[in-house]
Structures are given as C-alpha cells and as structure tokens.
PDB file of C-alpha atoms and ligand atoms in Angstrom:
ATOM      1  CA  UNK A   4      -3.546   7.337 -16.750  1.00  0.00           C
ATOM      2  CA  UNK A   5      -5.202   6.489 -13.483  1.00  0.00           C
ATOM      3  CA  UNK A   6      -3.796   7.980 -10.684  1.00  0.00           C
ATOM      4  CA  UNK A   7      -2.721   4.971  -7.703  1.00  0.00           C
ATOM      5  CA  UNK A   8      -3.522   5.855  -4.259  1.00  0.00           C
ATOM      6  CA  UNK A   9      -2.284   4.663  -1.253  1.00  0.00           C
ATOM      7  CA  UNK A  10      -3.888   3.993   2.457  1.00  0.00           C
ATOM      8  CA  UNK A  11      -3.204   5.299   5.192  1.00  0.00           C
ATOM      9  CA  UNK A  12      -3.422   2.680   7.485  1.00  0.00           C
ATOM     10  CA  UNK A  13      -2.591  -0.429   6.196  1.00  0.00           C
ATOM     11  CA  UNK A  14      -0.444   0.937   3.297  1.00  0.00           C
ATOM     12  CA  UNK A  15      -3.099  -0.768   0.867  1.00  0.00           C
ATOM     13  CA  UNK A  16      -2.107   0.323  -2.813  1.00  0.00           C
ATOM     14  CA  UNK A  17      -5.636   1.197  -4.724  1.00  0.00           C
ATOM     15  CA  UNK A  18      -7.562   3.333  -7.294  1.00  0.00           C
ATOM     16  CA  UNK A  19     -10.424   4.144  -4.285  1.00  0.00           C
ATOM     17  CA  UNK A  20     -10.766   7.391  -2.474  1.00  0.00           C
ATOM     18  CA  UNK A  21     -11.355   4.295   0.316  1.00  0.00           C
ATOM     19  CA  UNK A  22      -8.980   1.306   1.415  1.00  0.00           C
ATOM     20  CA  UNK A  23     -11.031  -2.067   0.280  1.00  0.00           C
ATOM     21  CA  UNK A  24      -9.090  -3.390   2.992  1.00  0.00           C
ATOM     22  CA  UNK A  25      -9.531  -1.521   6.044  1.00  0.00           C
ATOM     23  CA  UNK A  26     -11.991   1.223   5.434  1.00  0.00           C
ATOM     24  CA  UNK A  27      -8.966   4.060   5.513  1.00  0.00           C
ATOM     25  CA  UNK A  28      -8.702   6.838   3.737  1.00  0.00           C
ATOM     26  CA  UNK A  29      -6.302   6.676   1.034  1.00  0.00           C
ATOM     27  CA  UNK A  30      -3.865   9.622  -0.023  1.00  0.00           C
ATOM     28  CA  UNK A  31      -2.103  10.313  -3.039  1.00  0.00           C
ATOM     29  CA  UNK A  32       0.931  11.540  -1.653  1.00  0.00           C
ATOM     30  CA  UNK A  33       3.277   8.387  -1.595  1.00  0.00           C
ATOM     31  CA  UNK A  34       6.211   6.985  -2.247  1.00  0.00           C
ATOM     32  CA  UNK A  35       7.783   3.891  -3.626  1.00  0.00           C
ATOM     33  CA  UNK A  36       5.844   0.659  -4.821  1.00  0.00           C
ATOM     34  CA  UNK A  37       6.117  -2.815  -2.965  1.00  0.00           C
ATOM     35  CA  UNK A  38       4.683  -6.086  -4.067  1.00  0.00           C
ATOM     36  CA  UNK A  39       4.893  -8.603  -1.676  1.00  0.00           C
ATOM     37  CA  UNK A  40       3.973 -12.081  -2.852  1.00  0.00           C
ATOM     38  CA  UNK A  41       4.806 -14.123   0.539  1.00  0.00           C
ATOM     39  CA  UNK A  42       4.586 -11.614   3.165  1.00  0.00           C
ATOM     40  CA  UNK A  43       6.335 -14.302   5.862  1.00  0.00           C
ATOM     41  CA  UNK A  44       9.098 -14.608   3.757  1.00  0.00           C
ATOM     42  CA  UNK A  45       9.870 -10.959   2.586  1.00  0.00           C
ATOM     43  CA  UNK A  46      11.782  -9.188   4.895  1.00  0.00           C
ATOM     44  CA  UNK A  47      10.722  -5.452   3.414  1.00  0.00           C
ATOM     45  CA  UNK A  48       7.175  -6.544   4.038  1.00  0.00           C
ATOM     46  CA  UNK A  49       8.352  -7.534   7.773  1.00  0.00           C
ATOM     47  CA  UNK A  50       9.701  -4.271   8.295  1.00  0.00           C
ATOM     48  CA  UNK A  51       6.491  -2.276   6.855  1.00  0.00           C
ATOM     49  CA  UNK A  52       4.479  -4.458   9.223  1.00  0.00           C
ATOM     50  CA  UNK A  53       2.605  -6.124   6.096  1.00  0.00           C
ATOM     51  CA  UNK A  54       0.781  -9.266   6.729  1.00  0.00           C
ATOM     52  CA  UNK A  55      -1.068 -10.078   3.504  1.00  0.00           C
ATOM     53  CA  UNK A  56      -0.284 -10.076   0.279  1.00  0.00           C
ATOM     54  CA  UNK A  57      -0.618  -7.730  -2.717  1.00  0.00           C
ATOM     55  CA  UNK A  58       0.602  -3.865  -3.228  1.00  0.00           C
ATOM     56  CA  UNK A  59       1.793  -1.590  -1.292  1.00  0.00           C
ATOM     57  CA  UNK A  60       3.647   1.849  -0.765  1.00  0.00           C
ATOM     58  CA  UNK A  61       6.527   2.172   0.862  1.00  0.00           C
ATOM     59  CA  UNK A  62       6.074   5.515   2.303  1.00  0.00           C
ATOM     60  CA  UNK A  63       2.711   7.018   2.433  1.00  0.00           C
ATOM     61  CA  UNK A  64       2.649  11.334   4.307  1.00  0.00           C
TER      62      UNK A  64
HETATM   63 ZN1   ZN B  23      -6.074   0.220   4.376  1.00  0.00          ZN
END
C-alpha cells in the first residue's frame, strides 16, 4: 500500500517526498482527507484557505 503524504504548505495530498504544487516538503504525519471539486463553492475548502482543486489534508503537524 503506498503511503499518501501531505504538504506542508499548501496542504497538497501526494505520493512525493516533494509538493508538485509548490515545491514544499511533504510530511506523513496528517490527518483527515478533503476533496474539493469547486473550491469557490466548498465552504471546508474556504476555511483551509484552498484555492484549486484536487486533494487535500485536513490537518497536516
Ligand atoms: Zn504544496
């Protein structure tokens, strides 16, 4: 099973030791999973200061 990590930055879900998105480094130490679709709709995404779409954590340490 491949083991998801998650930026620290941009809160990018990913299987790289480096954020395709930003450049960050990306931990493993995260919690819960958010897909946002339409980030200018979903309020969660609003919140988490998520712009674009695709996966991210909810919580990364
Ligand atoms: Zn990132």
């Amino acid at each position: 099973m491949i083991k998801l990590r998650s930026c620290r930055n941009c809160k990018n879900v990913t299987e790289e030791m480096k954020c395709e998105k930003c450049g960050g480094d990306t931990v493993l130490e995260w919690k819960g999973y958010l897909f946002v679709l339409d980030p200018t709709r979903s309020m969660i995404g609003k919140k988490a200061g998520i712009s674009t779409s695709g996966e991210y954590a909810i919580k990364v340490r």
